[in-house]
Tab-separated table of N, CA and C in Angstrom:
chain	number	residue	atom	x	y	z
A	925	MET	N	142.488	121.204	138.621
A	925	MET	CA	142.997	121.078	139.947
A	925	MET	C	142.875	119.642	140.449
A	926	LEU	N	141.638	119.125	140.499
A	926	LEU	CA	141.482	117.759	140.963
A	926	LEU	C	141.545	116.757	139.816
A	927	ILE	N	141.344	117.222	138.576
A	927	ILE	CA	141.373	116.337	137.419
A	927	ILE	C	142.710	116.515	136.722
A	928	SER	N	143.365	115.420	136.467
A	928	SER	CA	144.670	115.511	135.809
A	928	SER	C	144.477	115.862	134.341
A	929	PRO	N	145.445	116.540	133.710
A	929	PRO	CA	145.326	116.916	132.294
A	929	PRO	C	145.202	115.689	131.381
A	930	ALA	N	145.821	114.575	131.725
A	930	ALA	CA	145.763	113.380	130.882
A	930	ALA	C	144.327	112.826	130.851
A	931	TYR	N	143.646	112.826	131.974
A	931	TYR	CA	142.278	112.314	132.040
A	931	TYR	C	141.337	113.221	131.245
A	932	ALA	N	141.552	114.523	131.301
A	932	ALA	CA	140.701	115.463	130.572
A	932	ALA	C	140.883	115.300	129.071
A	933	GLN	N	142.068	114.984	128.610
A	933	GLN	CA	142.317	114.797	127.188
A	933	GLN	C	141.639	113.531	126.670
A	934	THR	N	141.660	112.466	127.434
A	934	THR	CA	141.027	111.230	126.958
A	934	THR	C	139.510	111.372	126.938
A	935	ALA	N	138.946	112.146	127.825
A	935	ALA	CA	137.501	112.323	127.840
A	935	ALA	C	137.034	113.068	126.592
A	936	SER	N	137.750	114.081	126.153
A	936	SER	CA	137.349	114.805	124.949
A	936	SER	C	137.617	113.971	123.703
A	937	GLY	N	138.604	113.132	123.721
A	937	GLY	CA	138.888	112.251	122.590
A	937	GLY	C	137.798	111.202	122.426
A	938	ALA	N	137.244	110.703	123.513
A	938	ALA	CA	136.174	109.708	123.439
A	938	ALA	C	134.892	110.342	122.916
A	939	ALA	N	134.683	111.618	123.219
A	939	ALA	CA	133.478	112.291	122.743
A	939	ALA	C	133.519	112.494	121.234
A	940	GLN	N	134.697	112.688	120.660
A	940	GLN	CA	134.812	112.890	119.226
A	940	GLN	C	134.558	111.592	118.456
A	941	GLY	N	134.934	110.451	118.972
A	941	GLY	CA	134.738	109.168	118.295
A	941	GLY	C	133.414	108.523	118.665
A	942	GLY	N	132.443	109.271	119.178
A	942	GLY	CA	131.180	108.710	119.649
A	942	GLY	C	130.178	108.417	118.548
A	943	GLY	N	130.416	108.809	117.322
A	943	GLY	CA	129.461	108.571	116.234
A	943	GLY	C	129.282	107.091	115.960
A	944	LEU	N	130.382	106.371	115.833
A	944	LEU	CA	130.315	104.940	115.576
A	944	LEU	C	129.809	104.203	116.813
A	945	ALA	N	130.219	104.647	117.967
A	945	ALA	CA	129.767	104.001	119.201
A	945	ALA	C	128.265	104.219	119.400
A	946	GLY	N	127.772	105.367	119.022
A	946	GLY	CA	126.338	105.629	119.123
A	946	GLY	C	125.538	104.742	118.177
A	947	PHE	N	126.052	104.533	116.962
A	947	PHE	CA	125.361	103.662	116.014
A	947	PHE	C	125.366	102.211	116.487
A	948	ILE	N	126.484	101.777	117.029
A	948	ILE	CA	126.579	100.399	117.527
A	948	ILE	C	125.637	100.184	118.705
A	949	SER	N	125.447	101.204	119.509
A	949	SER	CA	124.528	101.044	120.641
A	949	SER	C	123.068	101.012	120.186
A	950	LEU	N	122.737	101.622	119.041
A	950	LEU	CA	121.379	101.593	118.507
A	950	LEU	C	121.116	100.405	117.589
A	951	ALA	N	122.157	99.701	117.158
A	951	ALA	CA	122.002	98.588	116.219
A	951	ALA	C	121.087	97.479	116.763
A	952	PRO	N	121.196	97.057	118.013
A	952	PRO	CA	120.271	96.010	118.494
A	952	PRO	C	118.811	96.459	118.474
A	953	LEU	N	118.564	97.711	118.780
A	953	LEU	CA	117.203	98.228	118.748
A	953	LEU	C	116.656	98.203	117.327
A	954	LEU	N	117.453	98.615	116.356
A	954	LEU	CA	117.042	98.563	114.959
A	954	LEU	C	116.822	97.126	114.500
A	955	LEU	N	117.672	96.223	114.927
A	955	LEU	CA	117.530	94.817	114.563
A	955	LEU	C	116.233	94.232	115.129
A	956	VAL	N	115.891	94.566	116.360
A	956	VAL	CA	114.648	94.091	116.958
A	956	VAL	C	113.454	94.638	116.184
A	957	PHE	N	113.478	95.890	115.788
A	957	PHE	CA	112.376	96.472	115.025
A	957	PHE	C	112.214	95.790	113.672
A	958	VAL	N	113.317	95.513	112.982
A	958	VAL	CA	113.244	94.844	111.677
A	958	VAL	C	112.668	93.439	111.822
A	959	VAL	N	113.111	92.688	112.817
A	959	VAL	CA	112.590	91.340	113.051
A	959	VAL	C	111.114	91.413	113.419
A	960	PHE	N	110.733	92.352	114.265
A	960	PHE	CA	109.338	92.529	114.658
A	960	PHE	C	108.474	92.837	113.440
A	961	TYR	N	108.973	93.662	112.533
A	961	TYR	CA	108.220	94.018	111.331
A	961	TYR	C	107.973	92.792	110.466
A	962	PHE	N	109.012	92.000	110.202
A	962	PHE	CA	108.862	90.867	109.298
A	962	PHE	C	108.122	89.691	109.925
A	963	LEU	N	108.171	89.536	111.234
A	963	LEU	CA	107.500	88.406	111.870
A	963	LEU	C	106.099	88.721	112.380
A	964	MET	N	105.774	89.987	112.625
A	964	MET	CA	104.483	90.320	113.213
A	964	MET	C	103.649	91.256	112.332
A	965	ILE	N	104.174	92.384	111.970
A	965	ILE	CA	103.387	93.418	111.292
A	965	ILE	C	103.049	93.017	109.863
A	966	ARG	N	104.013	92.576	109.099
A	966	ARG	CA	103.791	92.256	107.687
A	966	ARG	C	102.807	91.103	107.492
A	967	PRO	N	102.928	89.977	108.218
A	967	PRO	CA	101.926	88.918	108.045
A	967	PRO	C	100.520	89.352	108.446
A	968	GLN	N	100.402	90.181	109.482
A	968	GLN	CA	99.083	90.660	109.898
A	968	GLN	C	98.467	91.545	108.821
A	969	GLN	N	99.250	92.382	108.177
A	969	GLN	CA	98.746	93.222	107.096
A	969	GLN	C	98.278	92.362	105.923
A	970	ARG	N	99.012	91.287	105.636
A	970	ARG	CA	98.629	90.396	104.549
A	970	ARG	C	97.312	89.683	104.866
A	971	ARG	N	97.141	89.217	106.114
A	971	ARG	CA	95.886	88.569	106.510
A	971	ARG	C	94.718	89.540	106.426
A	972	MET	N	94.912	90.775	106.869
A	972	MET	CA	93.839	91.770	106.805
A	972	MET	C	93.461	92.073	105.354
A	973	LYS	N	94.435	92.136	104.470
A	973	LYS	CA	94.148	92.411	103.072
A	973	LYS	C	93.336	91.278	102.451
A	974	THR	N	93.667	90.026	102.754
A	974	THR	CA	92.908	88.905	102.205
A	974	THR	C	91.502	88.850	102.797
A	975	LEU	N	91.357	89.170	104.083
A	975	LEU	CA	90.029	89.181	104.705
A	975	LEU	C	89.164	90.280	104.101
A	976	GLN	N	89.733	91.461	103.893
A	976	GLN	CA	88.961	92.554	103.301
A	976	GLN	C	88.524	92.235	101.877
A	977	SER	N	89.379	91.574	101.103
A	977	SER	CA	88.976	91.201	99.747
A	977	SER	C	87.918	90.105	99.778
A	978	ALA	N	87.993	89.174	100.739
A	978	ALA	CA	86.970	88.133	100.864
A	978	ALA	C	85.632	88.742	101.264
A	979	ILE	N	85.640	89.721	102.155
A	979	ILE	CA	84.399	90.383	102.574
A	979	ILE	C	83.802	91.176	101.414
A	980	ALA	N	84.645	91.824	100.637
A	980	ALA	CA	84.145	92.600	99.495
A	980	ALA	C	83.552	91.690	98.424
A	981	ASN	N	84.051	90.454	98.318
A	981	ASN	CA	83.598	89.534	97.288
A	981	ASN	C	82.636	88.469	97.807
A	982	VAL	N	82.040	88.674	98.980
A	982	VAL	CA	81.105	87.689	99.523
A	982	VAL	C	79.883	87.602	98.614
A	983	LYS	N	79.390	86.390	98.424
A	983	LYS	CA	78.237	86.210	97.536
A	983	LYS	C	77.270	85.204	98.142
A	984	LYS	N	76.118	85.086	97.546
A	984	LYS	CA	75.066	84.201	98.027
A	984	LYS	C	75.577	82.755	98.041
A	985	GLY	N	75.335	82.084	99.170
A	985	GLY	CA	75.753	80.690	99.316
A	985	GLY	C	77.038	80.511	100.095
A	986	ASP	N	77.803	81.579	100.317
A	986	ASP	CA	79.040	81.482	101.098
A	986	ASP	C	78.705	81.234	102.561
A	987	SER	N	79.572	80.521	103.236
A	987	SER	CA	79.440	80.312	104.672
A	987	SER	C	80.281	81.372	105.371
A	988	VAL	N	79.709	82.027	106.381
A	988	VAL	CA	80.412	83.117	107.065
A	988	VAL	C	80.371	82.920	108.571
A	989	ILE	N	81.331	83.535	109.232
A	989	ILE	CA	81.367	83.608	110.690
A	989	ILE	C	81.479	85.080	111.045
A	990	THR	N	80.601	85.541	111.933
A	990	THR	CA	80.637	86.946	112.343
A	990	THR	C	81.557	87.113	113.538
A	991	ALA	N	81.863	88.356	113.852
A	991	ALA	CA	82.701	88.647	115.015
A	991	ALA	C	81.998	88.257	116.304
A	992	GLY	N	80.676	88.214	116.293
A	992	GLY	CA	79.913	87.811	117.466
A	992	GLY	C	79.802	86.310	117.627
A	993	GLY	N	80.254	85.547	116.641
A	993	GLY	CA	80.252	84.098	116.744
A	993	GLY	C	79.116	83.414	116.010
A	994	LEU	N	78.296	84.154	115.287
A	994	LEU	CA	77.230	83.535	114.514
A	994	LEU	C	77.812	82.875	113.267
A	995	VAL	N	77.374	81.642	113.013
A	995	VAL	CA	77.815	80.909	111.838
A	995	VAL	C	76.598	80.674	110.967
A	996	GLY	N	76.701	80.972	109.686
A	996	GLY	CA	75.563	80.772	108.811
A	996	GLY	C	75.928	80.867	107.356
A	997	LYS	N	74.891	80.798	106.536
A	997	LYS	CA	75.041	80.835	105.080
A	997	LYS	C	74.432	82.127	104.557
A	998	VAL	N	75.128	82.776	103.642
A	998	VAL	CA	74.674	84.042	103.077
A	998	VAL	C	73.500	83.778	102.134
A	999	THR	N	72.417	84.533	102.335
A	999	THR	CA	71.247	84.408	101.456
A	999	THR	C	71.020	85.660	100.614
A	1000	LYS	N	71.539	86.796	101.042
A	1000	LYS	CA	71.341	88.045	100.306
A	1000	LYS	C	72.507	88.985	100.608
A	1001	VAL	N	73.012	89.662	99.593
A	1001	VAL	CA	74.141	90.573	99.756
A	1001	VAL	C	73.708	91.964	99.325
A	1002	GLU	N	73.946	92.956	100.185
A	1002	GLU	CA	73.704	94.359	99.872
A	1002	GLU	C	75.034	95.095	99.966
A	1003	ASP	N	74.997	96.426	99.841
A	1003	ASP	CA	76.244	97.197	99.893
A	1003	ASP	C	76.945	97.074	101.236
A	1004	ALA	N	76.246	97.353	102.315
A	1004	ALA	CA	76.868	97.358	103.634
A	1004	ALA	C	76.387	96.216	104.522
A	1005	PHE	N	75.352	95.507	104.092
A	1005	PHE	CA	74.768	94.448	104.912
A	1005	PHE	C	74.761	93.126	104.168
A	1006	VAL	N	74.695	92.049	104.952
A	1006	VAL	CA	74.581	90.706	104.418
A	1006	VAL	C	73.480	90.015	105.204
A	1007	GLU	N	72.618	89.300	104.527
A	1007	GLU	CA	71.594	88.530	105.219
A	1007	GLU	C	72.117	87.104	105.365
A	1008	VAL	N	72.154	86.629	106.615
A	1008	VAL	CA	72.736	85.326	106.928
A	1008	VAL	C	71.656	84.428	107.506
A	1009	GLU	N	71.561	83.217	106.975
A	1009	GLU	CA	70.625	82.231	107.508
A	1009	GLU	C	71.385	81.396	108.535
A	1010	ILE	N	70.977	81.520	109.815
A	1010	ILE	CA	71.679	80.828	110.893
A	1010	ILE	C	70.984	79.542	111.305
A	1011	ALA	N	69.740	79.363	110.912
A	1011	ALA	CA	68.977	78.141	111.141
A	1011	ALA	C	67.895	78.085	110.071
A	1012	ALA	N	67.143	77.002	110.052
A	1012	ALA	CA	66.086	76.881	109.055
A	1012	ALA	C	65.074	78.009	109.241
A	1013	ASN	N	64.872	78.797	108.194
A	1013	ASN	CA	63.942	79.936	108.182
A	1013	ASN	C	64.255	80.995	109.241
A	1014	THR	N	65.494	81.096	109.657
A	1014	THR	CA	65.916	82.136	110.593
A	1014	THR	C	67.030	82.936	109.933
A	1015	ARG	N	66.704	84.173	109.545
A	1015	ARG	CA	67.669	85.016	108.839
A	1015	ARG	C	67.967	86.260	109.655
A	1016	VAL	N	69.220	86.661	109.605
A	1016	VAL	CA	69.697	87.811	110.373
A	1016	VAL	C	70.448	88.732	109.419
A	1017	ARG	N	70.214	90.040	109.538
A	1017	ARG	CA	70.996	91.010	108.774
A	1017	ARG	C	72.242	91.358	109.568
A	1018	VAL	N	73.371	91.289	108.916
A	1018	VAL	CA	74.661	91.496	109.565
A	1018	VAL	C	75.427	92.551	108.779
A	1019	VAL	N	76.127	93.423	109.471
A	1019	VAL	CA	76.991	94.415	108.825
A	1019	VAL	C	78.208	93.688	108.253
A	1020	LYS	N	78.565	93.997	107.021
A	1020	LYS	CA	79.686	93.318	106.361
A	1020	LYS	C	80.996	93.446	107.143
A	1021	ALA	N	81.187	94.584	107.782
A	1021	ALA	CA	82.446	94.824	108.495
A	1021	ALA	C	82.616	93.896	109.694
A	1022	THR	N	81.523	93.274	110.167
A	1022	THR	CA	81.644	92.388	111.330
A	1022	THR	C	81.929	90.953	110.934
A	1023	LEU	N	82.064	90.656	109.656
A	1023	LEU	CA	82.406	89.298	109.238
A	1023	LEU	C	83.867	89.034	109.557
A	1024	SER	N	84.131	87.908	110.211
A	1024	SER	CA	85.508	87.601	110.572
A	1024	SER	C	86.090	86.470	109.740
A	1025	GLU	N	85.231	85.726	109.036
A	1025	GLU	CA	85.720	84.657	108.175
A	1025	GLU	C	84.686	84.388	107.094
A	1026	VAL	N	85.171	84.151	105.880
A	1026	VAL	CA	84.297	83.838	104.750
A	1026	VAL	C	84.835	82.570	104.099
A	1027	THR	N	83.971	81.552	104.018
A	1027	THR	CA	84.328	80.310	103.340
A	1027	THR	C	83.486	80.223	102.079
A	1028	PRO	N	84.103	80.142	100.905
A	1028	PRO	CA	83.326	80.130	99.666
A	1028	PRO	C	82.448	78.886	99.551
A	1029	LEU	N	81.442	78.983	98.715
A	1029	LEU	CA	80.544	77.872	98.457
A	1029	LEU	C	81.342	76.696	97.906
A	1030	GLY	N	81.202	75.534	98.530
A	1030	GLY	CA	81.954	74.353	98.109
A	1030	GLY	C	83.379	74.347	98.619
A	1031	GLY	N	83.693	75.226	99.573
A	1031	GLY	CA	85.033	75.273	100.139
A	1031	GLY	C	85.318	74.065	101.016
A	1032	LYS	N	86.562	73.729	101.152
A	1032	LYS	CA	86.972	72.573	101.952
A	1032	LYS	C	86.957	72.938	103.434
A	1033	PRO	N	86.363	72.105	104.300
A	1033	PRO	CA	86.386	72.382	105.735
A	1033	PRO	C	87.812	72.374	106.278
A	1034	ALA	N	88.020	73.085	107.377
A	1034	ALA	CA	89.362	73.264	107.936
A	1034	ALA	C	89.933	71.969	108.487
A	1035	ASN	N	89.093	71.041	108.975
A	1035	ASN	CA	89.622	69.859	109.638
A	1035	ASN	C	89.765	68.652	108.715
A	1036	ASP	N	89.559	68.799	107.435
A	1036	ASP	CA	89.719	67.661	106.514
A	1036	ASP	C	91.050	67.683	105.843
């Protein structure tokens, strides 16, 4: 009555061709996710994997930094704990999981 037959026909025709239009409308969202994955998620996973392998392979004489900010030299390694010398004759037991950086013995300092 109020809608002309020509307008009703074009509306149903647009609904049938909506598959390609729906994909095109989702393409930018998919593109953002792919870029986010390659620029953010993948490098972070790689850094975590290298940190976990460094923590698993920590040995006596390595220099470590804990998550709490303590910097010291490893004097004893156990299964879940590491003994760190933070000053002369001052040793602290630290949980391995709290190590945030491991520099091997004889490693090059970051600022050289």
